[in-house]
Amino acid sequence: EGISADSYTTTVDGTTAGDYTLILKHGADEESATETTSDTITVTTYPVIAFGTDLPATKSVVTGKELTLTVAVTGGKAPYTYVWKRGSTVVSGDSATLTISAAASGDAGSYTVEVTDSLGNRKTSGACAVSVTPALAFDKNLSPTSSVTQDSELILSVTVLGGTSPYSYAWTKDDSPVGDEAWLSLELDKIIES
């Protein structure tokens, strides 16, 4: 704390809020002294700005799907302003939520948001590494029909591209599962990307 004839300085904490005035006296003794009082100032304190909900460390989205990143701010003094960045590039978004309606490969990167409260205090979120994976599709799909002779082997095959391994798959016949397990996992070493 620092107190002088014309100033008072203290570190702000939870007890700092209140009404402050300066009472000024002059004169040789109590009987002859005169007094004047300054205007009153009401001091309101706010907690330090922080993230109640920060960005996740990673987020994955499929090409063409919506990408949503959200933070929740606590402390500081509302209203808040938000500046969203991918790397050092400012991207659109001026609220606690950034939405990209149809993610593309160029939307991949490290995202942060800088929040400023009405007192000018700033806080930057943790970084979120966003990956955009190609949409799951068939490079080679099933033919609409197949004619086979009884006692011969039926081979049905497809080629998958996009998505992220491991894949789960289920073959059906007339909308009923084929085989003992309805869903099986398939891990591929190489994925064909579009």
JSON list of C-alpha atoms in Angstrom, two decimals:
[
{"chain": "A", "resi": 1, "resn": "GLU", "atom": "CA", "xyz": [0.00, 0.00, 0.00]},
{"chain": "A", "resi": 2, "resn": "GLY", "atom": "CA", "xyz": [1.04, 3.55, -0.61]},
{"chain": "A", "resi": 3, "resn": "ILE", "atom": "CA", "xyz": [-0.55, 6.55, 1.07]},
{"chain": "A", "resi": 4, "resn": "SER", "atom": "CA", "xyz": [0.41, 10.16, 0.55]},
{"chain": "A", "resi": 5, "resn": "ALA", "atom": "CA", "xyz": [-1.34, 13.51, 0.94]},
{"chain": "A", "resi": 6, "resn": "ASP", "atom": "CA", "xyz": [-2.79, 13.33, -2.54]},
{"chain": "A", "resi": 7, "resn": "SER", "atom": "CA", "xyz": [-2.89, 9.62, -3.47]},
{"chain": "A", "resi": 8, "resn": "TYR", "atom": "CA", "xyz": [-3.68, 6.12, -2.19]},
{"chain": "A", "resi": 9, "resn": "THR", "atom": "CA", "xyz": [-2.35, 3.00, -3.89]},
{"chain": "A", "resi": 10, "resn": "THR", "atom": "CA", "xyz": [-3.18, -0.61, -3.05]},
{"chain": "A", "resi": 11, "resn": "THR", "atom": "CA", "xyz": [-3.19, -4.05, -4.67]},
{"chain": "A", "resi": 12, "resn": "VAL", "atom": "CA", "xyz": [-6.73, -4.96, -5.69]},
{"chain": "A", "resi": 13, "resn": "ASP", "atom": "CA", "xyz": [-8.23, -7.97, -3.95]},
{"chain": "A", "resi": 14, "resn": "GLY", "atom": "CA", "xyz": [-11.67, -9.08, -2.77]},
{"chain": "A", "resi": 15, "resn": "THR", "atom": "CA", "xyz": [-11.74, -6.41, -0.04]},
{"chain": "A", "resi": 16, "resn": "THR", "atom": "CA", "xyz": [-10.85, -3.42, -2.23]},
{"chain": "A", "resi": 17, "resn": "ALA", "atom": "CA", "xyz": [-14.40, -2.63, -3.39]},
{"chain": "A", "resi": 18, "resn": "GLY", "atom": "CA", "xyz": [-16.11, 0.25, -1.57]},
{"chain": "A", "resi": 19, "resn": "ASP", "atom": "CA", "xyz": [-16.57, 4.01, -1.36]},
{"chain": "A", "resi": 20, "resn": "TYR", "atom": "CA", "xyz": [-13.45, 6.16, -1.05]},
{"chain": "A", "resi": 21, "resn": "THR", "atom": "CA", "xyz": [-13.13, 9.84, -0.05]},
{"chain": "A", "resi": 22, "resn": "LEU", "atom": "CA", "xyz": [-10.31, 12.10, 1.08]},
{"chain": "A", "resi": 23, "resn": "ILE", "atom": "CA", "xyz": [-10.85, 14.24, 4.16]},
{"chain": "A", "resi": 24, "resn": "LEU", "atom": "CA", "xyz": [-8.49, 17.21, 4.25]},
{"chain": "A", "resi": 25, "resn": "LYS", "atom": "CA", "xyz": [-7.92, 19.25, 7.44]},
{"chain": "A", "resi": 26, "resn": "HIS", "atom": "CA", "xyz": [-5.78, 22.28, 8.07]},
{"chain": "A", "resi": 27, "resn": "GLY", "atom": "CA", "xyz": [-5.16, 24.41, 11.12]},
{"chain": "A", "resi": 28, "resn": "ALA", "atom": "CA", "xyz": [-2.95, 24.50, 14.18]},
{"chain": "A", "resi": 29, "resn": "ASP", "atom": "CA", "xyz": [-5.27, 22.66, 16.55]},
{"chain": "A", "resi": 30, "resn": "GLU", "atom": "CA", "xyz": [-8.58, 20.79, 16.62]},
{"chain": "A", "resi": 31, "resn": "GLU", "atom": "CA", "xyz": [-10.63, 23.87, 17.55]},
{"chain": "A", "resi": 32, "resn": "SER", "atom": "CA", "xyz": [-9.33, 26.10, 14.80]},
{"chain": "A", "resi": 33, "resn": "ALA", "atom": "CA", "xyz": [-8.99, 23.39, 12.11]},
{"chain": "A", "resi": 34, "resn": "THR", "atom": "CA", "xyz": [-11.18, 23.46, 9.02]},
{"chain": "A", "resi": 35, "resn": "GLU", "atom": "CA", "xyz": [-12.11, 20.41, 7.04]},
{"chain": "A", "resi": 36, "resn": "THR", "atom": "CA", "xyz": [-13.07, 19.67, 3.45]},
{"chain": "A", "resi": 37, "resn": "THR", "atom": "CA", "xyz": [-14.06, 16.37, 1.86]},
{"chain": "A", "resi": 38, "resn": "SER", "atom": "CA", "xyz": [-13.46, 15.22, -1.70]},
{"chain": "A", "resi": 39, "resn": "ASP", "atom": "CA", "xyz": [-16.14, 13.72, -3.87]},
{"chain": "A", "resi": 40, "resn": "THR", "atom": "CA", "xyz": [-16.78, 10.04, -3.21]},
{"chain": "A", "resi": 41, "resn": "ILE", "atom": "CA", "xyz": [-15.66, 7.41, -5.68]},
{"chain": "A", "resi": 42, "resn": "THR", "atom": "CA", "xyz": [-17.25, 3.96, -5.66]},
{"chain": "A", "resi": 43, "resn": "VAL", "atom": "CA", "xyz": [-14.76, 1.26, -6.60]},
{"chain": "A", "resi": 44, "resn": "THR", "atom": "CA", "xyz": [-16.07, -2.02, -8.00]},
{"chain": "A", "resi": 45, "resn": "THR", "atom": "CA", "xyz": [-13.71, -4.95, -8.38]},
{"chain": "A", "resi": 46, "resn": "TYR", "atom": "CA", "xyz": [-13.98, -7.91, -10.76]},
{"chain": "A", "resi": 47, "resn": "PRO", "atom": "CA", "xyz": [-12.29, -11.31, -10.68]},
{"chain": "A", "resi": 48, "resn": "VAL", "atom": "CA", "xyz": [-9.43, -11.88, -13.10]},
{"chain": "A", "resi": 49, "resn": "ILE", "atom": "CA", "xyz": [-10.64, -12.88, -16.59]},
{"chain": "A", "resi": 50, "resn": "ALA", "atom": "CA", "xyz": [-10.33, -16.64, -17.15]},
{"chain": "A", "resi": 51, "resn": "PHE", "atom": "CA", "xyz": [-11.75, -19.51, -19.18]},
{"chain": "A", "resi": 52, "resn": "GLY", "atom": "CA", "xyz": [-14.38, -21.60, -17.41]},
{"chain": "A", "resi": 53, "resn": "THR", "atom": "CA", "xyz": [-14.34, -23.76, -20.54]},
{"chain": "A", "resi": 54, "resn": "ASP", "atom": "CA", "xyz": [-11.20, -23.61, -22.69]},
{"chain": "A", "resi": 55, "resn": "LEU", "atom": "CA", "xyz": [-10.68, -25.04, -26.17]},
{"chain": "A", "resi": 56, "resn": "PRO", "atom": "CA", "xyz": [-9.98, -28.79, -26.39]},
{"chain": "A", "resi": 57, "resn": "ALA", "atom": "CA", "xyz": [-6.37, -29.70, -27.25]},
{"chain": "A", "resi": 58, "resn": "THR", "atom": "CA", "xyz": [-7.52, -31.44, -30.47]},
{"chain": "A", "resi": 59, "resn": "LYS", "atom": "CA", "xyz": [-10.62, -31.61, -32.63]},
{"chain": "A", "resi": 60, "resn": "SER", "atom": "CA", "xyz": [-11.32, -33.57, -35.81]},
{"chain": "A", "resi": 61, "resn": "VAL", "atom": "CA", "xyz": [-14.00, -32.83, -38.37]},
{"chain": "A", "resi": 62, "resn": "VAL", "atom": "CA", "xyz": [-14.94, -34.46, -41.68]},
{"chain": "A", "resi": 63, "resn": "THR", "atom": "CA", "xyz": [-14.71, -32.41, -44.88]},
{"chain": "A", "resi": 64, "resn": "GLY", "atom": "CA", "xyz": [-18.00, -30.63, -45.55]},
{"chain": "A", "resi": 65, "resn": "LYS", "atom": "CA", "xyz": [-19.26, -30.99, -41.96]},
{"chain": "A", "resi": 66, "resn": "GLU", "atom": "CA", "xyz": [-19.69, -28.15, -39.47]},
{"chain": "A", "resi": 67, "resn": "LEU", "atom": "CA", "xyz": [-16.72, -27.21, -37.27]},
{"chain": "A", "resi": 68, "resn": "THR", "atom": "CA", "xyz": [-17.66, -25.60, -33.95]},
{"chain": "A", "resi": 69, "resn": "LEU", "atom": "CA", "xyz": [-15.22, -24.32, -31.31]},
{"chain": "A", "resi": 70, "resn": "THR", "atom": "CA", "xyz": [-16.56, -22.80, -28.07]},
{"chain": "A", "resi": 71, "resn": "VAL", "atom": "CA", "xyz": [-15.14, -21.17, -24.94]},
{"chain": "A", "resi": 72, "resn": "ALA", "atom": "CA", "xyz": [-16.85, -19.90, -21.79]},
{"chain": "A", "resi": 73, "resn": "VAL", "atom": "CA", "xyz": [-15.36, -16.85, -20.05]},
{"chain": "A", "resi": 74, "resn": "THR", "atom": "CA", "xyz": [-15.50, -16.13, -16.34]},
{"chain": "A", "resi": 75, "resn": "GLY", "atom": "CA", "xyz": [-14.36, -13.05, -14.46]},
{"chain": "A", "resi": 76, "resn": "GLY", "atom": "CA", "xyz": [-13.53, -9.73, -15.98]},
{"chain": "A", "resi": 77, "resn": "LYS", "atom": "CA", "xyz": [-16.29, -7.27, -16.84]},
{"chain": "A", "resi": 78, "resn": "ALA", "atom": "CA", "xyz": [-18.76, -7.95, -19.65]},
{"chain": "A", "resi": 79, "resn": "PRO", "atom": "CA", "xyz": [-19.25, -7.33, -22.49]},
{"chain": "A", "resi": 80, "resn": "TYR", "atom": "CA", "xyz": [-16.40, -9.31, -23.99]},
{"chain": "A", "resi": 81, "resn": "THR", "atom": "CA", "xyz": [-14.90, -9.15, -27.47]},
{"chain": "A", "resi": 82, "resn": "TYR", "atom": "CA", "xyz": [-13.48, -12.23, -29.18]},
{"chain": "A", "resi": 83, "resn": "VAL", "atom": "CA", "xyz": [-10.74, -12.48, -31.82]},
{"chain": "A", "resi": 84, "resn": "TRP", "atom": "CA", "xyz": [-10.38, -15.99, -33.29]},
{"chain": "A", "resi": 85, "resn": "LYS", "atom": "CA", "xyz": [-7.12, -16.99, -34.97]},
{"chain": "A", "resi": 86, "resn": "ARG", "atom": "CA", "xyz": [-5.85, -19.94, -37.00]},
{"chain": "A", "resi": 87, "resn": "GLY", "atom": "CA", "xyz": [-2.12, -19.71, -36.42]},
{"chain": "A", "resi": 88, "resn": "SER", "atom": "CA", "xyz": [-1.46, -15.97, -36.58]},
{"chain": "A", "resi": 89, "resn": "THR", "atom": "CA", "xyz": [-4.26, -15.30, -39.10]},
{"chain": "A", "resi": 90, "resn": "VAL", "atom": "CA", "xyz": [-7.46, -13.71, -37.78]},
{"chain": "A", "resi": 91, "resn": "VAL", "atom": "CA", "xyz": [-10.54, -15.66, -38.88]},
{"chain": "A", "resi": 92, "resn": "SER", "atom": "CA", "xyz": [-14.13, -14.51, -38.73]},
{"chain": "A", "resi": 93, "resn": "GLY", "atom": "CA", "xyz": [-15.98, -14.92, -35.47]},
{"chain": "A", "resi": 94, "resn": "ASP", "atom": "CA", "xyz": [-16.88, -12.37, -32.83]},
{"chain": "A", "resi": 95, "resn": "SER", "atom": "CA", "xyz": [-18.52, -14.46, -30.14]},
{"chain": "A", "resi": 96, "resn": "ALA", "atom": "CA", "xyz": [-17.67, -17.25, -27.70]},
{"chain": "A", "resi": 97, "resn": "THR", "atom": "CA", "xyz": [-18.35, -19.75, -30.51]},
{"chain": "A", "resi": 98, "resn": "LEU", "atom": "CA", "xyz": [-16.58, -20.02, -33.85]},
{"chain": "A", "resi": 99, "resn": "THR", "atom": "CA", "xyz": [-18.59, -21.91, -36.49]},
{"chain": "A", "resi": 100, "resn": "ILE", "atom": "CA", "xyz": [-17.36, -22.94, -39.92]},
{"chain": "A", "resi": 101, "resn": "SER", "atom": "CA", "xyz": [-20.43, -24.33, -41.68]},
{"chain": "A", "resi": 102, "resn": "ALA", "atom": "CA", "xyz": [-18.61, -26.64, -44.13]},
{"chain": "A", "resi": 103, "resn": "ALA", "atom": "CA", "xyz": [-15.02, -27.46, -43.13]},
{"chain": "A", "resi": 104, "resn": "ALA", "atom": "CA", "xyz": [-12.43, -27.78, -45.89]},
{"chain": "A", "resi": 105, "resn": "SER", "atom": "CA", "xyz": [-8.82, -28.97, -45.80]},
{"chain": "A", "resi": 106, "resn": "GLY", "atom": "CA", "xyz": [-7.65, -25.33, -45.57]},
{"chain": "A", "resi": 107, "resn": "ASP", "atom": "CA", "xyz": [-9.48, -25.00, -42.24]},
{"chain": "A", "resi": 108, "resn": "ALA", "atom": "CA", "xyz": [-7.04, -27.40, -40.54]},
{"chain": "A", "resi": 109, "resn": "GLY", "atom": "CA", "xyz": [-4.60, -25.76, -38.14]},
{"chain": "A", "resi": 110, "resn": "SER", "atom": "CA", "xyz": [-4.05, -24.47, -34.63]},
{"chain": "A", "resi": 111, "resn": "TYR", "atom": "CA", "xyz": [-6.90, -22.27, -33.33]},
{"chain": "A", "resi": 112, "resn": "THR", "atom": "CA", "xyz": [-6.90, -19.82, -30.41]},
{"chain": "A", "resi": 113, "resn": "VAL", "atom": "CA", "xyz": [-9.23, -17.06, -29.27]},
{"chain": "A", "resi": 114, "resn": "GLU", "atom": "CA", "xyz": [-8.26, -13.84, -27.51]},
{"chain": "A", "resi": 115, "resn": "VAL", "atom": "CA", "xyz": [-10.94, -12.46, -25.22]},
{"chain": "A", "resi": 116, "resn": "THR", "atom": "CA", "xyz": [-10.95, -8.82, -24.06]},
{"chain": "A", "resi": 117, "resn": "ASP", "atom": "CA", "xyz": [-13.29, -7.54, -21.36]},
{"chain": "A", "resi": 118, "resn": "SER", "atom": "CA", "xyz": [-14.72, -4.01, -21.17]},
{"chain": "A", "resi": 119, "resn": "LEU", "atom": "CA", "xyz": [-11.88, -2.96, -18.83]},
{"chain": "A", "resi": 120, "resn": "GLY", "atom": "CA", "xyz": [-9.29, -3.89, -21.49]},
{"chain": "A", "resi": 121, "resn": "ASN", "atom": "CA", "xyz": [-8.05, -7.07, -19.77]},
{"chain": "A", "resi": 122, "resn": "ARG", "atom": "CA", "xyz": [-7.06, -9.82, -22.22]},
{"chain": "A", "resi": 123, "resn": "LYS", "atom": "CA", "xyz": [-6.79, -13.58, -22.02]},
{"chain": "A", "resi": 124, "resn": "THR", "atom": "CA", "xyz": [-5.79, -16.02, -24.77]},
{"chain": "A", "resi": 125, "resn": "SER", "atom": "CA", "xyz": [-7.16, -19.55, -24.83]},
{"chain": "A", "resi": 126, "resn": "GLY", "atom": "CA", "xyz": [-5.14, -22.72, -25.11]},
{"chain": "A", "resi": 127, "resn": "ALA", "atom": "CA", "xyz": [-4.49, -23.90, -28.67]},
{"chain": "A", "resi": 128, "resn": "CYS", "atom": "CA", "xyz": [-6.75, -26.43, -30.39]},
{"chain": "A", "resi": 129, "resn": "ALA", "atom": "CA", "xyz": [-5.20, -28.49, -33.20]},
{"chain": "A", "resi": 130, "resn": "VAL", "atom": "CA", "xyz": [-7.98, -28.99, -35.76]},
{"chain": "A", "resi": 131, "resn": "SER", "atom": "CA", "xyz": [-7.68, -31.74, -38.35]},
{"chain": "A", "resi": 132, "resn": "VAL", "atom": "CA", "xyz": [-10.00, -32.01, -41.35]},
{"chain": "A", "resi": 133, "resn": "THR", "atom": "CA", "xyz": [-10.32, -35.56, -42.66]},
{"chain": "A", "resi": 134, "resn": "PRO", "atom": "CA", "xyz": [-11.66, -36.44, -46.10]},
{"chain": "A", "resi": 135, "resn": "ALA", "atom": "CA", "xyz": [-15.27, -37.57, -46.18]},
{"chain": "A", "resi": 136, "resn": "LEU", "atom": "CA", "xyz": [-15.77, -41.33, -46.13]},
{"chain": "A", "resi": 137, "resn": "ALA", "atom": "CA", "xyz": [-16.78, -42.60, -49.56]},
{"chain": "A", "resi": 138, "resn": "PHE", "atom": "CA", "xyz": [-16.48, -45.55, -51.92]},
{"chain": "A", "resi": 139, "resn": "ASP", "atom": "CA", "xyz": [-13.90, -45.30, -54.68]},
{"chain": "A", "resi": 140, "resn": "LYS", "atom": "CA", "xyz": [-15.25, -48.60, -56.03]},
{"chain": "A", "resi": 141, "resn": "ASN", "atom": "CA", "xyz": [-18.84, -49.38, -55.04]},
{"chain": "A", "resi": 142, "resn": "LEU", "atom": "CA", "xyz": [-20.99, -52.48, -55.45]},
{"chain": "A", "resi": 143, "resn": "SER", "atom": "CA", "xyz": [-22.58, -53.10, -58.85]},
{"chain": "A", "resi": 144, "resn": "PRO", "atom": "CA", "xyz": [-26.37, -52.71, -58.80]},
{"chain": "A", "resi": 145, "resn": "THR", "atom": "CA", "xyz": [-26.83, -56.38, -59.77]},
{"chain": "A", "resi": 146, "resn": "SER", "atom": "CA", "xyz": [-24.83, -59.59, -59.89]},
{"chain": "A", "resi": 147, "resn": "SER", "atom": "CA", "xyz": [-25.79, -62.92, -61.47]},
{"chain": "A", "resi": 148, "resn": "VAL", "atom": "CA", "xyz": [-24.09, -66.03, -60.11]},
{"chain": "A", "resi": 149, "resn": "THR", "atom": "CA", "xyz": [-24.56, -69.76, -60.41]},
{"chain": "A", "resi": 150, "resn": "GLN", "atom": "CA", "xyz": [-25.38, -71.90, -57.38]},
{"chain": "A", "resi": 151, "resn": "ASP", "atom": "CA", "xyz": [-22.35, -73.67, -55.85]},
{"chain": "A", "resi": 152, "resn": "SER", "atom": "CA", "xyz": [-20.03, -70.94, -57.15]},
{"chain": "A", "resi": 153, "resn": "GLU", "atom": "CA", "xyz": [-18.26, -68.33, -54.99]},
{"chain": "A", "resi": 154, "resn": "LEU", "atom": "CA", "xyz": [-19.85, -64.89, -54.53]},
{"chain": "A", "resi": 155, "resn": "ILE", "atom": "CA", "xyz": [-17.26, -62.15, -54.09]},
{"chain": "A", "resi": 156, "resn": "LEU", "atom": "CA", "xyz": [-18.45, -58.68, -53.23]},
{"chain": "A", "resi": 157, "resn": "SER", "atom": "CA", "xyz": [-15.81, -56.00, -52.71]},
{"chain": "A", "resi": 158, "resn": "VAL", "atom": "CA", "xyz": [-15.51, -52.26, -52.41]},
{"chain": "A", "resi": 159, "resn": "THR", "atom": "CA", "xyz": [-12.66, -49.76, -52.15]},
{"chain": "A", "resi": 160, "resn": "VAL", "atom": "CA", "xyz": [-12.91, -47.13, -49.44]},
{"chain": "A", "resi": 161, "resn": "LEU", "atom": "CA", "xyz": [-11.39, -43.69, -49.62]},
{"chain": "A", "resi": 162, "resn": "GLY", "atom": "CA", "xyz": [-11.32, -40.87, -47.11]},
{"chain": "A", "resi": 163, "resn": "GLY", "atom": "CA", "xyz": [-12.29, -41.09, -43.49]},
{"chain": "A", "resi": 164, "resn": "THR", "atom": "CA", "xyz": [-9.91, -42.26, -40.80]},
{"chain": "A", "resi": 165, "resn": "SER", "atom": "CA", "xyz": [-8.88, -45.80, -39.94]},
{"chain": "A", "resi": 166, "resn": "PRO", "atom": "CA", "xyz": [-9.89, -47.94, -38.12]},
{"chain": "A", "resi": 167, "resn": "TYR", "atom": "CA", "xyz": [-13.13, -48.51, -40.01]},
{"chain": "A", "resi": 168, "resn": "SER", "atom": "CA", "xyz": [-16.12, -50.50, -38.81]},
{"chain": "A", "resi": 169, "resn": "TYR", "atom": "CA", "xyz": [-18.15, -52.38, -41.36]},
{"chain": "A", "resi": 170, "resn": "ALA", "atom": "CA", "xyz": [-21.28, -54.52, -41.52]},
{"chain": "A", "resi": 171, "resn": "TRP", "atom": "CA", "xyz": [-22.48, -56.56, -44.51]},
{"chain": "A", "resi": 172, "resn": "THR", "atom": "CA", "xyz": [-26.24, -57.03, -44.76]},
{"chain": "A", "resi": 173, "resn": "LYS", "atom": "CA", "xyz": [-28.50, -59.15, -46.93]},
{"chain": "A", "resi": 174, "resn": "ASP", "atom": "CA", "xyz": [-32.11, -57.99, -47.29]},
{"chain": "A", "resi": 175, "resn": "ASP", "atom": "CA", "xyz": [-31.46, -55.52, -44.42]},
{"chain": "A", "resi": 176, "resn": "SER", "atom": "CA", "xyz": [-30.34, -58.28, -42.02]},
{"chain": "A", "resi": 177, "resn": "PRO", "atom": "CA", "xyz": [-26.74, -58.77, -40.82]},
{"chain": "A", "resi": 178, "resn": "VAL", "atom": "CA", "xyz": [-24.62, -61.35, -42.62]},
{"chain": "A", "resi": 179, "resn": "GLY", "atom": "CA", "xyz": [-22.30, -63.44, -40.45]},
{"chain": "A", "resi": 180, "resn": "ASP", "atom": "CA", "xyz": [-21.93, -63.91, -36.70]},
{"chain": "A", "resi": 181, "resn": "GLU", "atom": "CA", "xyz": [-21.01, -60.31, -35.82]},
{"chain": "A", "resi": 182, "resn": "ALA", "atom": "CA", "xyz": [-23.09, -57.36, -36.95]},
{"chain": "A", "resi": 183, "resn": "TRP", "atom": "CA", "xyz": [-20.14, -54.91, -36.90]},
{"chain": "A", "resi": 184, "resn": "LEU", "atom": "CA", "xyz": [-16.49, -55.72, -37.49]},
{"chain": "A", "resi": 185, "resn": "SER", "atom": "CA", "xyz": [-13.39, -53.52, -37.33]},
{"chain": "A", "resi": 186, "resn": "LEU", "atom": "CA", "xyz": [-10.92, -53.12, -40.16]},
{"chain": "A", "resi": 187, "resn": "GLU", "atom": "CA", "xyz": [-7.59, -51.38, -39.72]},
{"chain": "A", "resi": 188, "resn": "LEU", "atom": "CA", "xyz": [-5.90, -50.29, -42.93]},
{"chain": "A", "resi": 189, "resn": "ASP", "atom": "CA", "xyz": [-2.25, -49.37, -43.27]},
{"chain": "A", "resi": 190, "resn": "LYS", "atom": "CA", "xyz": [-2.88, -47.26, -46.34]},
{"chain": "A", "resi": 191, "resn": "ILE", "atom": "CA", "xyz": [-5.91, -45.12, -46.98]},
{"chain": "A", "resi": 192, "resn": "ILE", "atom": "CA", "xyz": [-6.70, -43.69, -50.38]},
{"chain": "A", "resi": 193, "resn": "GLU", "atom": "CA", "xyz": [-7.40, -40.00, -49.89]},
{"chain": "A", "resi": 194, "resn": "SER", "atom": "CA", "xyz": [-9.35, -37.86, -52.27]}
]
